[in-house]
Structure formats: structure tokens, C-alpha cells
mmCIF file of C-alpha atoms in Angstrom:
data_model
loop_
_atom_site.group_PDB
_atom_site.id
_atom_site.type_symbol
_atom_site.label_atom_id
_atom_site.label_comp_id
_atom_site.label_asym_id
_atom_site.label_seq_id
_atom_site.Cartn_x
_atom_site.Cartn_y
_atom_site.Cartn_z
ATOM 1 C CA MET A 1 56.151 71.358 42.993
ATOM 2 C CA ALA A 2 53.903 70.522 45.966
ATOM 3 C CA ALA A 3 53.540 66.908 44.772
ATOM 4 C CA PHE A 4 57.330 66.503 44.704
ATOM 5 C CA ILE A 5 57.667 67.938 48.220
ATOM 6 C CA ILE A 6 54.995 65.560 49.535
ATOM 7 C CA MET A 7 56.707 62.595 47.847
ATOM 8 C CA ASP A 8 60.079 63.639 49.278
ATOM 9 C CA ILE A 9 58.550 63.710 52.770
ATOM 10 C CA LEU A 10 56.981 60.286 52.194
ATOM 11 C CA PHE A 11 60.296 58.809 51.030
ATOM 12 C CA ASP A 12 62.176 60.363 53.946
ATOM 13 C CA LYS A 13 59.755 58.942 56.536
ATOM 14 C CA TYR A 14 59.574 55.650 54.663
ATOM 15 C CA ALA A 15 63.361 55.327 54.783
ATOM 16 C CA ASP A 16 63.345 56.037 58.534
ATOM 17 C CA ALA A 17 60.751 53.284 59.024
ATOM 18 C CA VAL A 18 62.895 50.805 57.086
ATOM 19 C CA ILE A 19 66.129 51.632 58.910
ATOM 20 C CA GLU A 20 64.825 52.155 62.454
ATOM 21 C CA CYS A 21 61.782 49.861 62.702
ATOM 22 C CA ALA A 22 62.017 47.103 60.102
ATOM 23 C CA LEU A 23 65.768 46.427 60.084
ATOM 24 C CA LYS A 24 66.706 48.183 63.327
ATOM 25 C CA ILE A 25 70.153 49.096 62.028
ATOM 26 C CA LYS A 26 72.792 49.239 64.765
ATOM 27 C CA PRO A 27 76.428 50.403 64.981
ATOM 28 C CA GLY A 28 78.722 48.259 62.857
ATOM 29 C CA ASP A 29 76.041 47.035 60.453
ATOM 30 C CA VAL A 30 76.658 47.035 56.709
ATOM 31 C CA LEU A 31 73.603 47.319 54.477
ATOM 32 C CA SER A 32 73.306 45.796 51.001
ATOM 33 C CA ILE A 33 70.628 47.346 48.768
ATOM 34 C CA ASN A 34 69.287 45.656 45.651
ATOM 35 C CA THR A 35 67.686 48.255 43.350
ATOM 36 C CA GLU A 36 66.753 49.087 39.799
ATOM 37 C CA GLU A 37 67.815 52.308 38.119
ATOM 38 C CA GLU A 38 64.410 53.965 38.692
ATOM 39 C CA ASP A 39 64.765 53.477 42.456
ATOM 40 C CA ALA A 40 68.430 54.438 42.780
ATOM 41 C CA GLU A 41 67.780 57.729 44.584
ATOM 42 C CA PHE A 42 65.770 56.003 47.300
ATOM 43 C CA ALA A 43 68.550 53.412 47.630
ATOM 44 C CA LYS A 44 71.025 56.238 48.280
ATOM 45 C CA LEU A 45 68.661 57.781 50.836
ATOM 46 C CA LEU A 46 68.515 54.457 52.682
ATOM 47 C CA ALA A 47 72.301 54.216 52.586
ATOM 48 C CA MET A 48 72.636 57.733 54.029
ATOM 49 C CA LYS A 49 70.271 56.951 56.916
ATOM 50 C CA ALA A 50 71.968 53.585 57.480
ATOM 51 C CA LYS A 51 75.358 55.278 57.802
ATOM 52 C CA ALA A 52 73.991 57.667 60.429
ATOM 53 C CA LYS A 53 73.092 54.608 62.541
ATOM 54 C CA SER A 54 75.858 52.166 61.657
ATOM 55 C CA GLY A 55 78.857 54.339 60.862
ATOM 56 C CA ASN A 56 79.410 52.332 57.671
ATOM 57 C CA GLY A 57 78.716 52.815 54.000
ATOM 58 C CA SER A 58 76.480 50.443 52.068
ATOM 59 C CA TYR A 59 76.691 48.143 49.089
ATOM 60 C CA ILE A 60 74.341 49.090 46.251
ATOM 61 C CA GLN A 61 73.573 46.476 43.625
ATOM 62 C CA ARG A 62 71.874 47.779 40.514
ATOM 63 C CA VAL A 63 69.655 45.279 38.751
ATOM 64 C CA GLU A 64 68.389 45.123 35.172
ATOM 65 C CA LYS A 65 65.987 42.394 34.014
ATOM 66 C CA GLY A 66 66.667 40.353 37.138
ATOM 67 C CA ARG A 67 70.471 40.466 36.826
ATOM 68 C CA ILE A 68 73.024 42.493 38.785
ATOM 69 C CA VAL A 69 74.750 44.831 36.334
ATOM 70 C CA GLU A 70 76.588 47.070 38.823
ATOM 71 C CA ASN A 71 77.813 46.613 42.398
ATOM 72 C CA TYR A 72 79.451 49.513 44.226
ATOM 73 C CA ASP A 73 80.158 50.939 47.672
ATOM 74 C CA TYR A 74 78.289 54.079 48.616
ATOM 75 C CA LEU A 75 79.204 56.596 51.362
ATOM 76 C CA SER A 76 82.304 54.609 52.287
ATOM 77 C CA SER A 77 85.604 56.466 52.648
ATOM 78 C CA SER A 78 87.477 53.313 51.649
ATOM 79 C CA PRO A 79 86.417 50.098 49.879
ATOM 80 C CA LEU A 80 84.100 48.028 52.052
ATOM 81 C CA THR A 81 85.562 44.712 53.151
ATOM 82 C CA LYS A 82 82.957 43.626 55.703
ATOM 83 C CA ALA A 83 80.201 41.349 54.423
ATOM 84 C CA PRO A 84 76.641 42.718 54.549
ATOM 85 C CA THR A 85 74.789 42.228 57.829
ATOM 86 C CA CYS A 86 71.319 43.183 56.506
ATOM 87 C CA PHE A 87 69.583 43.548 53.159
ATOM 88 C CA VAL A 88 66.976 45.683 51.412
ATOM 89 C CA TYR A 89 65.254 44.658 48.188
ATOM 90 C CA ILE A 90 63.501 47.438 46.258
ATOM 91 C CA PRO A 91 61.252 45.704 43.718
ATOM 92 C CA LEU A 92 59.970 47.683 40.760
ATOM 93 C CA PHE A 93 56.220 47.134 40.525
ATOM 94 C CA ARG A 94 55.106 45.391 37.342
ATOM 95 C CA SER A 95 51.478 45.655 36.298
ATOM 96 C CA LEU A 96 49.492 42.445 36.246
ATOM 97 C CA PRO A 97 49.546 40.734 32.827
ATOM 98 C CA GLN A 98 46.544 40.109 30.625
ATOM 99 C CA LEU A 99 44.926 36.733 31.030
ATOM 100 C CA GLU A 100 45.876 34.682 27.976
ATOM 101 C CA GLY A 101 43.141 32.080 28.164
ATOM 102 C CA ASP A 102 42.227 28.812 29.767
ATOM 103 C CA LYS A 103 45.524 26.992 30.294
ATOM 104 C CA GLU A 104 47.917 25.637 32.897
ATOM 105 C CA TYR A 105 50.342 28.372 33.891
ATOM 106 C CA GLU A 106 54.042 27.996 34.707
ATOM 107 C CA ALA A 107 55.562 29.244 37.967
ATOM 108 C CA SER A 108 56.919 32.361 36.223
ATOM 109 C CA ASP A 109 53.401 33.227 35.048
ATOM 110 C CA LEU A 110 51.949 32.653 38.520
ATOM 111 C CA GLN A 111 54.606 34.994 39.902
ATOM 112 C CA ARG A 112 53.527 37.728 37.475
ATOM 113 C CA PHE A 113 49.890 37.238 38.520
ATOM 114 C CA LYS A 114 51.035 37.368 42.188
ATOM 115 C CA LEU A 115 49.677 33.867 42.838
ATOM 116 C CA LEU A 116 52.944 31.973 43.395
ATOM 117 C CA SER A 117 53.234 30.416 46.848
ATOM 118 C CA ASP A 118 56.231 30.441 49.192
ATOM 119 C CA PRO A 119 58.503 27.394 49.377
ATOM 120 C CA LEU A 120 57.716 25.342 52.486
ATOM 121 C CA ASP A 121 61.299 24.491 53.416
ATOM 122 C CA ASN A 122 62.612 28.017 53.910
ATOM 123 C CA PRO A 123 65.337 27.844 56.572
ATOM 124 C CA ALA A 124 65.380 30.448 59.327
ATOM 125 C CA PRO A 125 67.161 33.520 57.961
ATOM 126 C CA THR A 126 70.694 34.237 59.097
ATOM 127 C CA LEU A 127 70.433 37.985 58.437
ATOM 128 C CA PRO A 128 67.551 40.509 58.473
ATOM 129 C CA PHE A 129 66.056 41.619 55.171
ATOM 130 C CA VAL A 130 63.247 43.908 54.007
ATOM 131 C CA THR A 131 61.280 44.059 50.771
ATOM 132 C CA CYS A 132 60.578 47.703 50.140
ATOM 133 C CA PRO A 133 58.033 48.546 47.382
ATOM 134 C CA LEU A 134 58.006 52.136 46.153
ATOM 135 C CA PRO A 135 55.219 54.229 44.618
ATOM 136 C CA THR A 136 55.322 54.056 40.822
ATOM 137 C CA LYS A 137 53.217 55.230 37.890
ATOM 138 C CA GLU A 138 52.628 51.602 36.853
ATOM 139 C CA TRP A 139 51.395 50.664 40.342
ATOM 140 C CA ASP A 140 49.101 53.714 40.358
ATOM 141 C CA GLU A 141 47.685 52.811 36.945
ATOM 142 C CA SER A 142 46.942 49.284 38.184
ATOM 143 C CA LEU A 143 45.217 50.714 41.277
ATOM 144 C CA GLU A 144 43.219 53.343 39.390
ATOM 145 C CA GLU A 145 40.050 51.255 39.062
ATOM 146 C CA TYR A 146 40.124 50.616 42.827
ATOM 147 C CA GLY A 147 40.232 54.335 43.649
ATOM 148 C CA SER A 148 43.586 54.155 45.403
ATOM 149 C CA SER A 149 47.230 55.052 44.812
ATOM 150 C CA SER A 150 50.523 53.453 45.785
ATOM 151 C CA SER A 151 51.698 56.506 47.728
ATOM 152 C CA SER A 152 48.476 56.691 49.777
ATOM 153 C CA ILE A 153 48.706 52.970 50.581
ATOM 154 C CA LEU A 154 52.269 53.303 51.855
ATOM 155 C CA TYR A 155 51.375 56.497 53.718
ATOM 156 C CA ASN A 156 48.481 54.726 55.449
ATOM 157 C CA ILE A 157 50.148 51.431 56.323
ATOM 158 C CA LEU A 158 53.104 53.248 57.888
ATOM 159 C CA SER A 159 50.728 55.553 59.822
ATOM 160 C CA LEU A 160 52.695 58.549 58.597
ATOM 161 C CA GLU A 161 49.921 60.929 59.641
ATOM 162 C CA ARG A 162 51.106 60.380 63.214
ATOM 163 C CA ASP A 163 53.925 62.544 64.582
ATOM 164 C CA ASP A 164 55.048 59.522 66.603
ATOM 165 C CA TYR A 165 54.788 57.040 63.729
ATOM 166 C CA LEU A 166 58.190 55.451 64.497
ATOM 167 C CA SER A 167 57.210 54.770 68.099
ATOM 168 C CA TYR A 168 53.839 53.497 66.891
ATOM 169 C CA LEU A 169 55.492 51.027 64.483
ATOM 170 C CA LYS A 170 57.856 49.827 67.203
ATOM 171 C CA ASN A 171 54.970 49.346 69.655
ATOM 172 C CA LYS A 172 53.138 47.201 67.074
ATOM 173 C CA GLU A 173 56.002 44.725 67.238
ATOM 174 C CA ASP A 174 55.690 44.421 71.021
ATOM 175 C CA SER A 175 51.908 44.046 70.764
ATOM 176 C CA LEU A 176 52.016 41.319 68.109
ATOM 177 C CA LEU A 177 54.751 39.347 69.842
ATOM 178 C CA TYR A 178 52.735 39.507 73.066
ATOM 179 C CA LEU A 179 49.665 38.126 71.254
ATOM 180 C CA VAL A 180 51.723 35.340 69.654
ATOM 181 C CA ASN A 181 53.057 34.259 73.035
ATOM 182 C CA PHE A 182 49.667 34.598 74.726
ATOM 183 C CA PHE A 183 47.741 32.520 72.182
ATOM 184 C CA ASN A 184 50.478 29.903 71.994
ATOM 185 C CA ARG A 185 50.311 29.463 75.777
ATOM 186 C CA LEU A 186 46.571 28.778 75.505
ATOM 187 C CA GLY A 187 47.226 25.676 73.397
ATOM 188 C CA LEU A 188 44.286 26.394 71.083
ATOM 189 C CA ASP A 189 42.818 23.471 69.157
ATOM 190 C CA LYS A 190 39.449 23.680 67.409
ATOM 191 C CA CYS A 191 38.255 27.078 66.218
ATOM 192 C CA ARG A 192 35.107 28.739 64.874
ATOM 193 C CA ILE A 193 34.846 32.013 62.916
ATOM 194 C CA ALA A 194 31.390 33.519 62.344
ATOM 195 C CA ASP A 195 29.881 36.892 61.435
ATOM 196 C CA ASP A 196 26.513 38.470 60.614
ATOM 197 C CA GLU A 197 27.089 38.283 56.848
ATOM 198 C CA GLY A 198 26.909 34.504 56.429
ATOM 199 C CA THR A 199 30.467 33.408 57.188
ATOM 200 C CA ASP A 200 30.512 30.440 59.545
ATOM 201 C CA LEU A 201 33.641 28.280 59.541
ATOM 202 C CA GLU A 202 34.963 25.571 61.822
ATOM 203 C CA PHE A 203 38.434 24.045 61.681
ATOM 204 C CA SER A 204 41.284 22.604 63.737
ATOM 205 C CA PHE A 205 44.740 24.084 63.978
ATOM 206 C CA LEU A 206 47.439 21.774 62.629
ATOM 207 C CA LYS A 207 48.867 19.736 65.484
ATOM 208 C CA GLY A 208 52.357 20.867 66.382
ATOM 209 C CA SER A 209 51.904 24.251 64.714
ATOM 210 C CA SER A 210 52.074 27.590 66.500
ATOM 211 C CA PHE A 211 51.128 31.217 65.969
ATOM 212 C CA HIS A 212 53.622 33.526 64.279
ATOM 213 C CA SER A 213 53.725 37.201 63.398
ATOM 214 C CA SER A 214 55.308 38.866 60.381
ATOM 215 C CA PHE A 215 58.180 39.883 62.639
ATOM 216 C CA ILE A 216 60.858 37.231 62.069
ATOM 217 C CA GLU A 217 63.749 36.135 64.264
ATOM 218 C CA THR A 218 67.108 35.281 62.711
ATOM 219 C CA LEU A 219 69.301 32.416 63.891
ATOM 220 C CA SER A 220 71.175 34.972 66.015
ATOM 221 C CA LYS A 221 67.868 36.078 67.659
ATOM 222 C CA ARG A 222 67.690 39.408 65.846
ATOM 223 C CA VAL A 223 64.065 40.405 65.159
ATOM 224 C CA PHE A 224 63.133 42.230 61.952
ATOM 225 C CA CYS A 225 60.063 42.874 59.787
ATOM 226 C CA PRO A 226 60.505 41.928 56.094
ATOM 227 C CA THR A 227 57.247 43.686 55.151
ATOM 228 C CA ILE A 228 58.258 46.979 56.872
ATOM 229 C CA THR A 229 55.085 46.992 58.918
ATOM 230 C CA ALA A 230 52.877 44.178 60.218
ATOM 231 C CA SER A 231 49.468 43.928 61.833
ATOM 232 C CA ASP A 232 48.751 40.214 61.784
ATOM 233 C CA ILE A 233 49.345 36.886 63.440
ATOM 234 C CA TYR A 234 48.867 33.622 61.576
ATOM 235 C CA ARG A 235 48.889 29.861 62.056
ATOM 236 C CA LEU A 236 48.614 26.680 60.011
ATOM 237 C CA ILE A 237 45.308 24.865 60.062
ATOM 238 C CA ASP A 238 44.686 21.164 59.580
ATOM 239 C CA PRO A 239 44.252 20.962 55.783
ATOM 240 C CA THR A 240 41.429 18.405 56.073
ATOM 241 C CA SER A 241 39.384 20.219 58.718
ATOM 242 C CA LEU A 242 37.844 23.452 57.386
ATOM 243 C CA THR A 243 34.068 23.217 57.016
ATOM 244 C CA GLY A 244 31.396 25.856 56.409
ATOM 245 C CA TRP A 245 30.712 29.004 54.386
ATOM 246 C CA LEU A 246 32.962 32.018 53.757
ATOM 247 C CA ASN A 247 31.674 35.277 52.283
ATOM 248 C CA ILE A 248 34.570 37.509 51.277
ATOM 249 C CA SER A 249 34.566 40.851 53.056
ATOM 250 C CA LYS A 250 36.952 42.684 50.714
ATOM 251 C CA PRO A 251 37.691 42.458 46.995
ATOM 252 C CA ILE A 252 40.172 39.858 45.791
ATOM 253 C CA VAL A 253 42.262 40.177 42.651
ATOM 254 C CA LEU A 254 42.502 36.905 40.758
ATOM 255 C CA TRP A 255 44.267 36.563 37.397
ATOM 256 C CA GLY A 256 44.473 40.350 37.269
ATOM 257 C CA LYS A 257 40.693 40.786 37.598
ATOM 258 C CA ILE A 258 38.757 42.013 40.616
ATOM 259 C CA ILE A 259 36.104 39.922 42.369
ATOM 260 C CA ARG A 260 34.019 41.959 44.782
ATOM 261 C CA ASN A 261 31.543 39.348 45.965
ATOM 262 C CA MET A 262 31.969 35.622 46.393
ATOM 263 C CA SER A 263 30.493 32.985 48.658
ATOM 264 C CA ILE A 264 32.598 29.856 49.144
ATOM 265 C CA LYS A 265 31.711 26.527 50.758
ATOM 266 C CA PHE A 266 34.391 24.330 52.350
ATOM 267 C CA ASN A 267 34.068 20.697 53.270
ATOM 268 C CA GLY A 268 36.865 18.471 54.543
ATOM 269 C CA GLY A 269 39.315 21.348 54.183
ATOM 270 C CA LYS A 270 38.749 22.137 50.516
ATOM 271 C CA ILE A 271 36.590 24.397 48.377
ATOM 272 C CA VAL A 272 33.605 22.378 47.149
ATOM 273 C CA GLU A 273 31.242 25.131 45.968
ATOM 274 C CA TYR A 274 31.333 28.856 45.193
ATOM 275 C CA SER A 275 29.077 31.499 43.750
ATOM 276 C CA SER A 276 29.824 34.924 42.312
ATOM 277 C CA ASN A 277 29.112 36.718 39.056
ATOM 278 C CA PRO A 278 29.950 34.703 35.897
ATOM 279 C CA GLN A 279 33.407 36.251 35.560
ATOM 280 C CA GLY A 280 34.257 35.611 39.218
ATOM 281 C CA GLU A 281 33.211 31.986 38.964
ATOM 282 C CA ALA A 282 35.219 31.513 35.756
ATOM 283 C CA LEU A 283 38.329 33.008 37.403
ATOM 284 C CA MET A 284 37.965 30.715 40.410
ATOM 285 C CA ASP A 285 37.447 27.760 38.060
ATOM 286 C CA LEU A 286 40.765 28.570 36.391
ATOM 287 C CA TYR A 287 42.547 28.977 39.724
ATOM 288 C CA LEU A 288 41.342 25.624 41.047
ATOM 289 C CA ARG A 289 42.349 23.797 37.850
ATOM 290 C CA GLN A 290 45.993 24.832 38.204
ATOM 291 C CA ASP A 291 46.880 22.443 41.038
ATOM 292 C CA PRO A 292 44.916 19.712 42.879
ATOM 293 C CA LEU A 293 45.716 21.434 46.197
ATOM 294 C CA SER A 294 45.006 25.030 45.159
ATOM 295 C CA GLY A 295 41.585 24.975 46.880
ATOM 296 C CA ARG A 296 42.820 23.326 50.071
ATOM 297 C CA ALA A 297 42.820 25.592 53.159
ATOM 298 C CA SER A 298 46.250 25.880 54.782
ATOM 299 C CA MET A 299 46.419 28.915 57.088
ATOM 300 C CA VAL A 300 44.400 31.506 58.986
ATOM 301 C CA THR A 301 45.508 35.125 59.397
ATOM 302 C CA LEU A 302 44.105 37.278 62.211
ATOM 303 C CA SER A 303 44.217 41.065 62.180
ATOM 304 C CA GLU A 304 42.313 43.752 64.105
ATOM 305 C CA ILE A 305 40.148 46.447 62.541
ATOM 306 C CA SER A 306 42.609 48.998 63.941
ATOM 307 C CA SER A 307 45.126 47.801 61.335
ATOM 308 C CA PRO A 308 45.976 50.591 58.870
ATOM 309 C CA LEU A 309 45.319 48.027 56.133
ATOM 310 C CA PHE A 310 41.724 47.411 57.230
ATOM 311 C CA ASP A 311 40.444 50.377 55.200
ATOM 312 C CA GLU A 312 42.268 49.329 52.018
ATOM 313 C CA ASP A 313 40.139 47.556 49.406
ATOM 314 C CA VAL A 314 43.107 46.301 47.375
ATOM 315 C CA THR A 315 46.855 46.972 47.516
ATOM 316 C CA LEU A 316 48.039 44.548 44.788
ATOM 317 C CA ASN A 317 50.751 43.411 47.191
ATOM 318 C CA PRO A 318 49.839 39.879 48.394
ATOM 319 C CA GLU A 319 51.488 40.376 51.807
ATOM 320 C CA TYR A 320 49.544 43.565 52.483
ATOM 321 C CA ASP A 321 46.294 42.206 51.025
ATOM 322 C CA ARG A 322 46.518 39.206 53.366
ATOM 323 C CA MET A 323 46.671 41.597 56.350
ATOM 324 C CA ARG A 324 43.592 43.670 55.376
ATOM 325 C CA ALA A 325 41.353 41.567 57.608
ATOM 326 C CA ILE A 326 40.998 38.065 58.929
ATOM 327 C CA SER A 327 41.693 35.725 56.050
ATOM 328 C CA ILE A 328 41.851 32.065 55.103
ATOM 329 C CA THR A 329 44.688 31.078 52.789
ATOM 330 C CA VAL A 330 44.028 28.359 50.243
ATOM 331 C CA GLY A 331 46.945 26.699 48.487
ATOM 332 C CA GLY A 332 50.413 27.138 49.927
ATOM 333 C CA PRO A 333 50.699 28.967 53.279
ATOM 334 C CA LYS A 334 53.114 31.741 54.189
ATOM 335 C CA GLY A 335 56.559 30.154 54.421
ATOM 336 C CA GLU A 336 57.294 31.508 57.896
ATOM 337 C CA ALA A 337 54.213 29.713 59.274
ATOM 338 C CA VAL A 338 55.791 26.346 58.491
ATOM 339 C CA GLU A 339 58.160 24.677 60.926
ATOM 340 C CA GLU A 340 60.250 21.656 59.995
ATOM 341 C CA ASP A 341 57.876 19.120 61.561
ATOM 342 C CA ASN A 342 54.897 20.705 59.721
ATOM 343 C CA ILE A 343 56.269 20.300 56.190
ATOM 344 C CA PRO A 344 54.837 16.817 55.486
ATOM 345 C CA HIS A 345 51.438 17.729 56.950
ATOM 346 C CA THR A 346 50.548 21.083 55.410
ATOM 347 C CA VAL A 347 49.613 22.096 51.848
ATOM 348 C CA ASP A 348 52.488 21.945 49.355
ATOM 349 C CA CYS A 349 50.984 23.817 46.422
ATOM 350 C CA LEU A 350 52.394 26.042 43.690
ATOM 351 C CA LEU A 351 49.619 28.627 44.144
ATOM 352 C CA SER A 352 48.412 30.682 47.089
ATOM 353 C CA LEU A 353 45.342 32.870 47.529
ATOM 354 C CA SER A 354 44.102 34.685 50.639
ATOM 355 C CA LEU A 355 40.347 35.037 51.125
ATOM 356 C CA PRO A 356 39.406 38.016 53.365
ATOM 357 C CA LEU A 357 36.503 37.546 55.760
ATOM 358 C CA GLY A 358 36.963 39.799 58.791
ATOM 359 C CA ARG A 359 34.230 42.292 59.783
ATOM 360 C CA GLU A 360 33.294 44.177 62.934
ATOM 361 C CA SER A 361 30.641 41.505 63.576
ATOM 362 C CA THR A 362 33.206 38.679 63.399
ATOM 363 C CA VAL A 363 33.528 36.511 66.498
ATOM 364 C CA ILE A 364 36.222 33.859 66.879
ATOM 365 C CA THR A 365 35.935 31.174 69.540
ATOM 366 C CA ALA A 366 38.353 28.325 70.205
ATOM 367 C CA LEU A 367 38.945 25.423 72.540
ATOM 368 C CA ASP A 368 41.973 25.849 74.775
ATOM 369 C CA LYS A 369 44.283 23.073 76.030
ATOM 370 C CA ASP A 370 41.798 22.264 78.824
ATOM 371 C CA GLY A 371 38.913 21.886 76.378
ATOM 372 C CA GLU A 372 37.289 25.128 77.529
ATOM 373 C CA GLU A 373 35.639 27.341 74.883
ATOM 374 C CA ILE A 374 36.984 30.885 74.944
ATOM 375 C CA THR A 375 36.431 33.950 72.772
ATOM 376 C CA ILE A 376 39.685 35.185 71.276
ATOM 377 C CA TYR A 377 38.310 37.859 68.892
ATOM 378 C CA SER A 378 35.183 40.017 68.987
ATOM 379 C CA GLY A 379 34.069 43.414 67.674
ATOM 380 C CA GLY A 380 37.176 43.635 65.517
ATOM 381 C CA TRP A 381 39.602 43.174 68.429
ATOM 382 C CA PHE A 382 41.657 40.415 69.976
ATOM 383 C CA ILE A 383 40.559 39.267 73.439
ATOM 384 C CA ASP A 384 43.568 38.605 75.632
ATOM 385 C CA SER A 385 44.167 38.172 79.362
ATOM 386 C CA GLU A 386 44.259 41.897 80.057
ATOM 387 C CA ASP A 387 40.780 42.293 78.545
ATOM 388 C CA GLU A 388 39.450 39.403 80.615
ATOM 389 C CA ASP A 389 40.740 40.926 83.854
ATOM 390 C CA GLU A 390 38.936 44.245 83.302
#
């Protein structure tokens, strides 16, 4: 009984975070929820909380095997006629498949292994949307060897131990957007990332690129968070520039198998050497053989050690795993990092893999628009103008 009560509390707070912080539902909104049968009760909870904010019922679309099999209005006194103004997708977690051998995998297979990259030409969204994973037995079974659970991950990343967790999540948006604007004003060019564990990388940011956060702005200037919570900022790097050594600081899951230690050498923007245990090296071999650009560095993600994801070894959600620390993405970058002018100049690859490297000893220096070297990250924290004035 106690476990059910705890899960009910988690779902209730989770739904509040989705409605109030990620989507920021307002009066007049109409929510559309895409769900499978197993998640239908949570979909109804979201609809109930959405109505309290918007005054409207919601559309619920029930999905089976990727197809909509039922579409109905919920909590509406009369049939809904207004088109949806925001969307929630509740994906049912599928365990990672077994590796079938040394072969070239199709996009559908890469999706199942959680290695499929984003398309580069994603237009700016017209309406806010959120992808909302729920705790499941299958997710827990996949996490068992990592000593974690899906409910604890969601509890931690939403900071639900805090009484003021909704205010905390809202303040994170302001903080990240401030950092994006601050670093973009600096006009950063060349960058170096180094720590006490052997990582030492130098690269240039892609010309014409800019920093972004996981908070996205629609064409109508409405800001939302498709990952429910965010703790990172990211930017494209020149795909021919990354040079040096990277020692991963957290486990990576590749082809459904965990790699806990790996040292990787980059030259001219691509992976040229790596060492791990025999299985880790074989898994990286297979990854790099899938696409000529799969080992080409495309993006850097920056996140502070205060991030709730910093203490997670593995989440099995690529978006959350990318935010666990500082990371270098090889293969295709996050779609929202790419602006129209960047498309011909960044890495267009079918695969994507984030390599975590951030530690408390990590220091990041960069050249600003005046050619001055400045420290932008040290001791696990961003260095911004307020820190410099103290």
C-alpha cells in the first residue's frame, strides 16, 4: 500500500511539473495527450490539472503499436471544437534489444538502441510539446544492473524532495536563459576543456552558431521545456576542430551494453583512437562502422554539478544522459542546436552518442570576441559576470 501512495504522490507532482513548468498551461489552452493504454490514468490526471488552469477539456489519443486507435474528448461538457494548443507525448519505455551481431543497422534499429540522431532541418515549433516518460517495470528491469530505478530518477531530476520544487524548476529556466544570453554576448570562439583525470580537449565553436538551452521558443514566442526539466546549455562545434583526449566521467550505454571506462583521442574533429576493455572497444568499433560521420564531434553540452542529473550514472533516456555532466556529442547534434545557416556545416549523421566528461576538477577556458582568454567554468560551476564582480 505504501508503494502505491508514494507513486501516486510522484505522479501528482510530476503532472504539476508538466502543466505548470514545462508547458505553462494558460487560460484557453487545449491539451492533446498521446498515450498508450498502460499510461491512460496519468493522461487523465494531466487532463484534470490542465482543465484547472485552462478551463477546457483535453483530447486524449490512445495509441497501440504506433497507431492511434482511439481519440476522445475528456473533461469537456460538450464536444471540443478548438484545435490543440499544446501537446504531451507519454512514451512507453521499451527495453533495449539484444545485439544481433556485427552488421549495419537500419534507422528503426538505431531508434530501439537509442542511437538515432535528430533531423537537422527541424523547423521552429508552432506549439509547445512535452515528452513525458513514466516509471515502468520494463524501465526498472533495464536499470537494475545500474542500481537505479525509473521512479527515483524522475523524483531526483524534478527535485521533488523540495517543498518549493515548482518554483525551483521555474527558476532554472530563468538561470539557463540568462547563461545563454550571457555567453552569446561574449562571442566565444576557441575553447579548451581540461580536468585532473586526463581529459584535455581544444576546439572551435562553429562560426555563426550560438548557445541554446533545452527551453525552446515557439514561433509565437512561447517558451516551453520538451524534456520537462533542463539543466544544460549547448552549442555546435566546428566538426573539423576537436583535438585531444577525452576520458569518460560516467558510464555510457552503447548497443544496450554498459561501458564504464573509455579513453578517446580526437584529431581534426574525429575519433582516431580509443581504449577500453575488449567489449567496450568492440562496441565502439561497431558504432563507428555504422556511418562515416558517426565519430565526428558536433556539439558540446555544459551542465553544472548542481544539476539533479549529475549524481545519476545512467538513465537510459538519451536527453537526460546528455545532461548528466559536460559532454561531447559525436554524430548528429541535438536538432535544436542547429539553425538554418548551420545545416550545411555541421554533422549530418544517422547516429548520435554523447560522451560525458565533466568533473569537479574540470576547467573550461575560451577566447572571447576580443581575443581575451576567460574562464567560463570551474569547480563544477559556470563563471558569469556576477561571479567576476564579487
